mmCIF file of C-alpha atoms and ligand atoms in Angstrom:
data_model
loop_
_atom_site.group_PDB
_atom_site.id
_atom_site.type_symbol
_atom_site.label_atom_id
_atom_site.label_comp_id
_atom_site.label_asym_id
_atom_site.label_seq_id
_atom_site.Cartn_x
_atom_site.Cartn_y
_atom_site.Cartn_z
ATOM 1 C CA MET E 180 0.000 0.000 0.000
ATOM 2 C CA THR E 181 1.138 3.511 -0.718
ATOM 3 C CA ASP E 182 -1.054 5.193 1.906
ATOM 4 C CA PRO E 183 1.392 7.462 3.766
ATOM 5 C CA THR E 184 -0.411 6.806 7.062
ATOM 6 C CA ASP E 185 0.325 3.073 6.846
ATOM 7 C CA GLY E 186 1.893 1.889 10.041
ATOM 8 C CA ALA E 187 0.816 4.976 12.023
ATOM 9 C CA PRO E 188 -1.214 4.174 15.140
ATOM 10 C CA LEU E 189 -4.905 3.753 14.304
ATOM 11 C CA VAL E 190 -5.961 2.649 17.785
ATOM 12 C CA ASP E 191 -4.088 3.168 21.050
ATOM 13 C CA VAL E 192 -5.316 1.370 24.133
ATOM 14 C CA ARG E 193 -3.879 2.961 27.272
ATOM 15 C CA GLY E 194 -4.282 1.511 30.738
ATOM 16 C CA VAL E 195 -7.700 0.039 30.057
ATOM 17 C CA THR E 196 -9.320 -1.775 32.957
ATOM 18 C CA LYS E 197 -12.597 -3.673 33.076
ATOM 19 C CA SER E 198 -14.095 -5.684 35.927
ATOM 20 C CA PHE E 199 -17.164 -7.854 36.135
ATOM 21 C CA ASP E 200 -17.985 -7.745 39.859
ATOM 22 C CA ALA E 201 -14.989 -9.453 41.487
ATOM 23 C CA VAL E 202 -13.435 -10.589 38.185
ATOM 24 C CA ARG E 203 -10.767 -8.195 36.960
ATOM 25 C CA ALA E 204 -10.876 -9.106 33.288
ATOM 26 C CA LEU E 205 -8.588 -6.263 32.126
ATOM 27 C CA ARG E 206 -6.027 -4.784 34.547
ATOM 28 C CA GLY E 207 -4.373 -1.993 32.626
ATOM 29 C CA VAL E 208 -3.982 -3.100 29.014
ATOM 30 C CA ASN E 209 -1.724 -1.087 26.705
ATOM 31 C CA LEU E 210 -1.497 -1.841 23.028
ATOM 32 C CA THR E 211 -1.432 -0.229 19.621
ATOM 33 C CA LEU E 212 -3.005 -1.237 16.327
ATOM 34 C CA SER E 213 -1.093 0.097 13.359
ATOM 35 C CA GLN E 214 -2.955 1.371 10.343
ATOM 36 C CA GLY E 215 -3.065 -0.998 7.380
ATOM 37 C CA ARG E 216 -1.563 -3.888 9.337
ATOM 38 C CA VAL E 217 -2.831 -7.216 10.629
ATOM 39 C CA THR E 218 -2.348 -7.366 14.399
ATOM 40 C CA ALA E 219 -2.916 -10.584 16.322
ATOM 41 C CA LEU E 220 -4.312 -10.634 19.857
ATOM 42 C CA LEU E 221 -3.151 -13.705 21.740
ATOM 43 C CA GLY E 222 -3.716 -15.155 25.183
ATOM 44 C CA ASP E 223 -4.878 -18.206 27.051
ATOM 45 C CA ASN E 224 -8.572 -18.740 27.805
ATOM 46 C CA GLY E 225 -9.729 -16.054 30.204
ATOM 47 C CA ALA E 226 -6.798 -13.727 29.432
ATOM 48 C CA GLY E 227 -9.221 -10.948 28.475
ATOM 49 C CA LYS E 228 -9.133 -11.013 24.667
ATOM 50 C CA SER E 229 -12.881 -10.964 24.073
ATOM 51 C CA THR E 230 -13.390 -8.349 26.790
ATOM 52 C CA LEU E 231 -10.852 -6.106 25.068
ATOM 53 C CA VAL E 232 -12.584 -6.677 21.730
ATOM 54 C CA ARG E 233 -15.882 -5.656 23.351
ATOM 55 C CA CYS E 234 -14.260 -2.489 24.698
ATOM 56 C CA LEU E 235 -13.134 -1.651 21.156
ATOM 57 C CA THR E 236 -16.584 -2.282 19.705
ATOM 58 C CA GLY E 237 -18.606 -0.306 22.235
ATOM 59 C CA VAL E 238 -20.198 -3.324 23.920
ATOM 60 C CA HIS E 239 -18.381 -2.812 27.243
ATOM 61 C CA PRO E 240 -17.199 0.704 28.001
ATOM 62 C CA PRO E 241 -13.894 0.421 29.957
ATOM 63 C CA ASP E 242 -13.961 1.214 33.699
ATOM 64 C CA ASP E 243 -10.752 3.184 33.419
ATOM 65 C CA GLY E 244 -8.042 4.066 30.918
ATOM 66 C CA GLU E 245 -8.274 5.521 27.447
ATOM 67 C CA ILE E 246 -8.859 4.446 23.877
ATOM 68 C CA LEU E 247 -7.436 6.755 21.230
ATOM 69 C CA PHE E 248 -8.594 6.580 17.616
ATOM 70 C CA ARG E 249 -6.245 8.363 15.218
ATOM 71 C CA GLY E 250 -4.776 10.090 18.246
ATOM 72 C CA GLU E 251 -8.095 11.377 19.626
ATOM 73 C CA PRO E 252 -9.668 9.957 22.796
ATOM 74 C CA ILE E 253 -12.982 8.264 22.039
ATOM 75 C CA ARG E 254 -15.760 7.009 24.286
ATOM 76 C CA LEU E 255 -17.665 4.199 22.615
ATOM 77 C CA GLN E 256 -21.032 3.807 24.319
ATOM 78 C CA SER E 257 -22.562 1.334 21.872
ATOM 79 C CA PRO E 258 -21.731 -0.826 18.855
ATOM 80 C CA ASP E 259 -23.292 1.902 16.701
ATOM 81 C CA ASP E 260 -20.642 4.362 17.931
ATOM 82 C CA ALA E 261 -17.959 1.935 16.771
ATOM 83 C CA ARG E 262 -19.693 1.426 13.421
ATOM 84 C CA HIS E 263 -19.776 5.152 12.828
ATOM 85 C CA LEU E 264 -15.973 5.101 13.027
ATOM 86 C CA GLY E 265 -15.840 2.262 10.493
ATOM 87 C CA ILE E 266 -15.105 -0.424 13.084
ATOM 88 C CA GLU E 267 -16.776 -3.751 12.289
ATOM 89 C CA THR E 268 -16.555 -7.061 14.102
ATOM 90 C CA VAL E 269 -16.955 -10.668 13.024
ATOM 91 C CA TYR E 270 -18.183 -12.485 16.119
ATOM 92 C CA GLN E 271 -17.815 -16.190 16.633
ATOM 93 C CA ASP E 272 -21.482 -16.859 15.838
ATOM 94 C CA LEU E 273 -21.050 -14.800 12.605
ATOM 95 C CA GLY E 274 -24.404 -13.049 12.976
ATOM 96 C CA LEU E 275 -25.773 -14.327 9.658
ATOM 97 C CA ILE E 276 -29.450 -15.141 9.117
ATOM 98 C CA GLU E 277 -29.734 -18.674 7.790
ATOM 99 C CA ASP E 278 -32.905 -18.236 5.772
ATOM 100 C CA LEU E 279 -31.833 -15.058 4.030
ATOM 101 C CA GLN E 280 -29.836 -14.936 0.837
ATOM 102 C CA VAL E 281 -26.224 -13.847 0.740
ATOM 103 C CA TRP E 282 -26.961 -10.355 -0.584
ATOM 104 C CA GLN E 283 -29.637 -9.822 2.081
ATOM 105 C CA ASN E 284 -27.132 -10.726 4.764
ATOM 106 C CA LEU E 285 -24.570 -8.343 3.309
ATOM 107 C CA PHE E 286 -27.050 -5.454 3.607
ATOM 108 C CA LEU E 287 -28.675 -6.547 6.870
ATOM 109 C CA ASN E 288 -29.643 -3.678 9.217
ATOM 110 C CA ARG E 289 -27.783 -1.121 7.193
ATOM 111 C CA GLU E 290 -30.767 1.184 6.953
ATOM 112 C CA LEU E 291 -30.223 1.926 10.654
ATOM 113 C CA THR E 292 -26.541 2.679 10.589
ATOM 114 C CA ARG E 293 -25.958 4.420 7.292
ATOM 115 C CA GLY E 294 -27.638 7.783 7.288
ATOM 116 C CA VAL E 295 -25.965 9.054 4.155
ATOM 117 C CA VAL E 296 -27.123 6.427 1.707
ATOM 118 C CA PRO E 297 -30.465 5.137 2.997
ATOM 119 C CA PHE E 298 -31.002 1.457 2.407
ATOM 120 C CA ARG E 299 -34.550 1.979 1.163
ATOM 121 C CA VAL E 300 -33.437 3.949 -1.883
ATOM 122 C CA LEU E 301 -31.300 1.038 -3.046
ATOM 123 C CA ASN E 302 -33.431 -1.428 -4.905
ATOM 124 C CA LYS E 303 -33.020 -5.166 -4.850
ATOM 125 C CA LYS E 304 -31.326 -5.290 -8.227
ATOM 126 C CA GLU E 305 -28.720 -2.786 -7.144
ATOM 127 C CA MET E 306 -28.060 -4.599 -3.894
ATOM 128 C CA ILE E 307 -27.605 -7.899 -5.728
ATOM 129 C CA ALA E 308 -25.230 -6.274 -8.190
ATOM 130 C CA GLU E 309 -23.299 -4.540 -5.423
ATOM 131 C CA SER E 310 -23.093 -7.784 -3.437
ATOM 132 C CA THR E 311 -21.615 -9.549 -6.440
ATOM 133 C CA THR E 312 -18.993 -6.813 -6.723
ATOM 134 C CA ILE E 313 -18.195 -6.920 -2.989
ATOM 135 C CA LEU E 314 -17.570 -10.668 -3.110
ATOM 136 C CA ALA E 315 -15.646 -10.500 -6.382
ATOM 137 C CA ASP E 316 -13.390 -7.738 -5.045
ATOM 138 C CA LEU E 317 -12.455 -9.957 -2.113
ATOM 139 C CA ASP E 318 -12.227 -13.034 -4.336
ATOM 140 C CA VAL E 319 -14.783 -14.801 -2.125
ATOM 141 C CA ASP E 320 -15.783 -18.215 -3.391
ATOM 142 C CA VAL E 321 -19.587 -17.969 -3.279
ATOM 143 C CA PRO E 322 -21.150 -19.010 -6.593
ATOM 144 C CA ASP E 323 -24.409 -17.043 -6.327
ATOM 145 C CA VAL E 324 -25.330 -14.142 -4.051
ATOM 146 C CA ARG E 325 -28.940 -15.353 -4.275
ATOM 147 C CA ALA E 326 -28.096 -18.614 -2.473
ATOM 148 C CA THR E 327 -29.464 -18.850 1.074
ATOM 149 C CA VAL E 328 -26.874 -19.020 3.838
ATOM 150 C CA ARG E 329 -28.373 -22.302 5.061
ATOM 151 C CA ARG E 330 -27.064 -24.065 1.950
ATOM 152 C CA MET E 331 -23.507 -22.834 2.358
ATOM 153 C CA SER E 332 -20.389 -24.467 3.813
ATOM 154 C CA GLY E 333 -18.727 -23.226 7.007
ATOM 155 C CA GLY E 334 -15.977 -21.560 5.029
ATOM 156 C CA GLN E 335 -18.410 -19.799 2.725
ATOM 157 C CA ARG E 336 -20.421 -18.504 5.699
ATOM 158 C CA GLN E 337 -17.289 -17.258 7.368
ATOM 159 C CA SER E 338 -16.283 -15.545 4.133
ATOM 160 C CA VAL E 339 -19.676 -13.835 3.828
ATOM 161 C CA ALA E 340 -19.476 -12.618 7.436
ATOM 162 C CA ILE E 341 -15.972 -11.270 6.836
ATOM 163 C CA ALA E 342 -16.982 -9.701 3.513
ATOM 164 C CA ARG E 343 -19.867 -7.939 5.238
ATOM 165 C CA ALA E 344 -17.564 -6.607 7.960
ATOM 166 C CA ALA E 345 -14.968 -5.637 5.369
ATOM 167 C CA ASN E 346 -17.502 -3.813 3.241
ATOM 168 C CA TRP E 347 -18.783 -1.643 6.075
ATOM 169 C CA GLY E 348 -15.695 -1.722 8.278
ATOM 170 C CA THR E 349 -13.730 0.811 6.353
ATOM 171 C CA THR E 350 -11.078 1.402 9.002
ATOM 172 C CA LEU E 351 -10.862 -1.579 11.350
ATOM 173 C CA VAL E 352 -12.121 -5.146 11.056
ATOM 174 C CA ILE E 353 -11.972 -7.222 14.240
ATOM 175 C CA MET E 354 -12.205 -11.007 14.026
ATOM 176 C CA ASP E 355 -12.544 -13.208 17.106
ATOM 177 C CA GLU E 356 -11.320 -16.717 16.215
ATOM 178 C CA PRO E 357 -12.480 -16.600 12.573
ATOM 179 C CA THR E 358 -11.255 -20.074 11.613
ATOM 180 C CA ALA E 359 -11.826 -21.997 14.849
ATOM 181 C CA ALA E 360 -14.580 -24.092 13.274
ATOM 182 C CA LEU E 361 -13.129 -24.473 9.781
ATOM 183 C CA GLY E 362 -11.241 -27.155 7.869
ATOM 184 C CA VAL E 363 -7.820 -26.709 6.309
ATOM 185 C CA ARG E 364 -8.971 -25.546 2.870
ATOM 186 C CA GLU E 365 -11.567 -23.162 4.290
ATOM 187 C CA THR E 366 -9.028 -21.774 6.730
ATOM 188 C CA ALA E 367 -6.658 -21.079 3.848
ATOM 189 C CA ALA E 368 -9.416 -19.181 2.021
ATOM 190 C CA VAL E 369 -10.151 -17.030 5.090
ATOM 191 C CA GLU E 370 -6.448 -16.315 5.558
ATOM 192 C CA LYS E 371 -6.248 -15.194 1.948
ATOM 193 C CA LEU E 372 -9.215 -12.931 2.596
ATOM 194 C CA ILE E 373 -7.496 -11.381 5.637
ATOM 195 C CA THR E 374 -4.411 -10.687 3.537
ATOM 196 C CA ARG E 375 -6.581 -9.151 0.835
ATOM 197 C CA LEU E 376 -8.241 -6.848 3.368
ATOM 198 C CA ARG E 377 -4.839 -5.596 4.392
ATOM 199 C CA ASP E 378 -3.907 -5.111 0.731
ATOM 200 C CA ASN E 379 -7.028 -2.940 0.469
ATOM 201 C CA GLY E 380 -5.745 -0.750 3.314
ATOM 202 C CA VAL E 381 -7.976 -2.106 6.077
ATOM 203 C CA THR E 382 -6.537 -2.547 9.572
ATOM 204 C CA VAL E 383 -7.282 -5.972 11.038
ATOM 205 C CA LEU E 384 -7.308 -7.204 14.638
ATOM 206 C CA LEU E 385 -7.232 -10.992 14.676
ATOM 207 C CA VAL E 386 -7.884 -13.057 17.803
ATOM 208 C CA SER E 387 -6.430 -16.491 17.167
ATOM 209 C CA HIS E 388 -5.134 -19.567 18.981
ATOM 210 C CA ASP E 389 -3.467 -20.862 15.821
ATOM 211 C CA MET E 390 0.192 -19.821 15.955
ATOM 212 C CA GLY E 391 0.788 -21.036 12.388
ATOM 213 C CA GLN E 392 -1.977 -18.713 11.247
ATOM 214 C CA VAL E 393 -0.599 -15.819 13.278
ATOM 215 C CA MET E 394 2.841 -16.310 11.739
ATOM 216 C CA ARG E 395 1.304 -16.513 8.233
ATOM 217 C CA VAL E 396 -1.022 -13.507 8.271
ATOM 218 C CA ALA E 397 -0.158 -11.133 11.133
ATOM 219 C CA ASP E 398 2.453 -8.388 11.067
ATOM 220 C CA SER E 399 2.719 -8.337 14.841
ATOM 221 C CA ALA E 400 1.148 -9.900 17.909
ATOM 222 C CA TRP E 401 0.169 -8.653 21.354
ATOM 223 C CA VAL E 402 0.016 -11.210 24.134
ATOM 224 C CA LEU E 403 -2.415 -10.795 27.021
ATOM 225 C CA ARG E 404 -1.876 -12.666 30.260
ATOM 226 C CA ARG E 405 -4.419 -12.458 33.085
ATOM 227 C CA GLY E 406 -5.773 -9.125 31.937
ATOM 228 C CA ARG E 407 -2.405 -7.469 31.336
ATOM 229 C CA THR E 408 -0.292 -6.881 28.247
ATOM 230 C CA ALA E 409 2.570 -9.366 28.545
ATOM 231 C CA ALA E 410 4.459 -8.818 25.299
ATOM 232 C CA HIS E 411 4.499 -7.436 21.778
ATOM 233 C CA ARG E 412 6.404 -9.096 18.951
ATOM 234 C CA ALA E 413 6.764 -8.473 15.236
ATOM 235 C CA THR E 414 6.067 -11.815 13.593
ATOM 236 C CA SER E 415 9.224 -11.358 11.522
ATOM 237 C CA GLU E 416 11.195 -11.373 14.774
ATOM 238 C CA THR E 417 9.585 -14.215 16.701
ATOM 239 C CA THR E 418 8.508 -17.837 16.343
ATOM 240 C CA GLY E 419 5.321 -19.722 17.072
ATOM 241 C CA ASP E 420 7.151 -21.412 19.963
ATOM 242 C CA GLU E 421 8.153 -18.109 21.520
ATOM 243 C CA LEU E 422 4.564 -16.840 21.230
ATOM 244 C CA VAL E 423 3.255 -19.977 22.937
ATOM 245 C CA GLY E 424 5.811 -19.474 25.730
ATOM 246 C CA LEU E 425 4.703 -15.872 26.168
ATOM 247 C CA ILE E 426 1.050 -16.924 26.271
ATOM 248 C CA THR E 427 1.569 -19.611 28.923
ATOM 249 C CA GLY E 428 4.109 -17.638 30.930
ATOM 250 C CA ALA E 429 6.882 -20.197 30.306
ATOM 251 C CA ILE E 430 8.746 -17.255 28.750
ATOM 252 C CA ALA E 431 8.824 -14.046 30.814
ATOM 253 C CA GLY E 432 6.825 -11.166 29.387
ATOM 254 C CA ASP E 433 8.300 -7.762 28.609
ATOM 255 C CA ASP E 434 7.406 -6.394 32.068
ATOM 256 C CA ASP E 435 8.039 -9.532 34.137
ATOM 257 C CA ALA E 436 11.771 -8.979 34.581
HETATM 258 N N1 ADP J 783 -19.899 -10.623 30.769
HETATM 259 C C1 ADP J 783 -19.090 -11.135 31.705
HETATM 260 N N2 ADP J 783 -19.515 -11.303 32.977
HETATM 261 C C2 ADP J 783 -18.702 -11.813 33.923
HETATM 262 N N3 ADP J 783 -17.434 -12.209 33.699
HETATM 263 C C3 ADP J 783 -16.954 -12.082 32.456
HETATM 264 C C4 ADP J 783 -17.753 -11.547 31.393
HETATM 265 N N4 ADP J 783 -16.998 -11.545 30.255
HETATM 266 C C5 ADP J 783 -15.804 -12.050 30.594
HETATM 267 N N5 ADP J 783 -15.761 -12.379 31.908
HETATM 268 C C6 ADP J 783 -14.599 -12.911 32.643
HETATM 269 O O1 ADP J 783 -13.499 -12.092 32.329
HETATM 270 C C7 ADP J 783 -12.312 -12.871 32.164
HETATM 271 C C8 ADP J 783 -11.765 -12.647 30.763
HETATM 272 O O2 ADP J 783 -12.651 -13.253 29.814
HETATM 273 P P1 ADP J 783 -12.540 -13.102 28.252
HETATM 274 O O3 ADP J 783 -12.326 -11.682 27.913
HETATM 275 O O4 ADP J 783 -13.700 -13.787 27.655
HETATM 276 O O5 ADP J 783 -11.194 -13.917 27.950
HETATM 277 P P2 ADP J 783 -10.689 -14.601 26.581
HETATM 278 O O6 ADP J 783 -11.496 -14.072 25.461
HETATM 279 O O7 ADP J 783 -9.240 -14.207 26.516
HETATM 280 O O8 ADP J 783 -10.838 -16.077 26.781
HETATM 281 C C9 ADP J 783 -12.709 -14.297 32.428
HETATM 282 O O9 ADP J 783 -12.437 -14.584 33.788
HETATM 283 C C10 ADP J 783 -14.205 -14.296 32.176
HETATM 284 O O10 ADP J 783 -14.846 -15.288 32.934
HETATM 285 MG MG1 MG J 784 -12.657 -15.053 23.962
#
């Protein structure tokens, strides 16, 4: 990409804390997402990954600390606030409606969140045509946008959910375990899609337990351990084994010394 802002901080998380009653899920997390890069978020179960994702998508406002977006402090009170900044999330359940066709899923609920181009002025033909373009641009392997989601494979569903997020998530696409339920071939297709998003200038935050995947698609990785940032590594300067050690604590984190 030739965008001069590539690599500049898009999101800065500074000292974010979040508790659920007695559970201190996040205890002062610091991390940065660089513009136009794929950043992995790693950590054992319960480390706080999903809670951090929900702080970034307006589901859980942090108790304390700051989130900066392009250098400006933001307070996300709802998922709509995040959407207005071009932040979209692919959740584990994908959020697709089984009995609707692919193009209907791609445009689902958009009349509520896009004030500038009201959904109702787009007719069906235009939405079908635009859906075909969206999927073609991302090289998504779905033969017909008029197919219902129910008839599609796991990989195709995942691709549609990612394509929807990518289409509306113009600045940041967050994926929580996007290939956890997929086979090898489908996983490869989703990884190609992630790389393509980055090629299109989108910033990606990828929660993954698959170190091979992290090494293949991410530019860098942040490791959370028990609600704290334990380490940050460029994937070009680490190994899957080191990342696993940082996740489990077998290798000391950057602040453990
Ligand atoms: N809505 C919630 N209510 C109560 N506890 C929660 C809630 N969400 C997460 N937690 C707790 O916060 C901690 C971090 O969870 P989570 O962010 O889901 O971790 P991860 O995604 O890394 O597995 C865990 O102890 C979890 O049980
Ligand atoms: Mg989680």
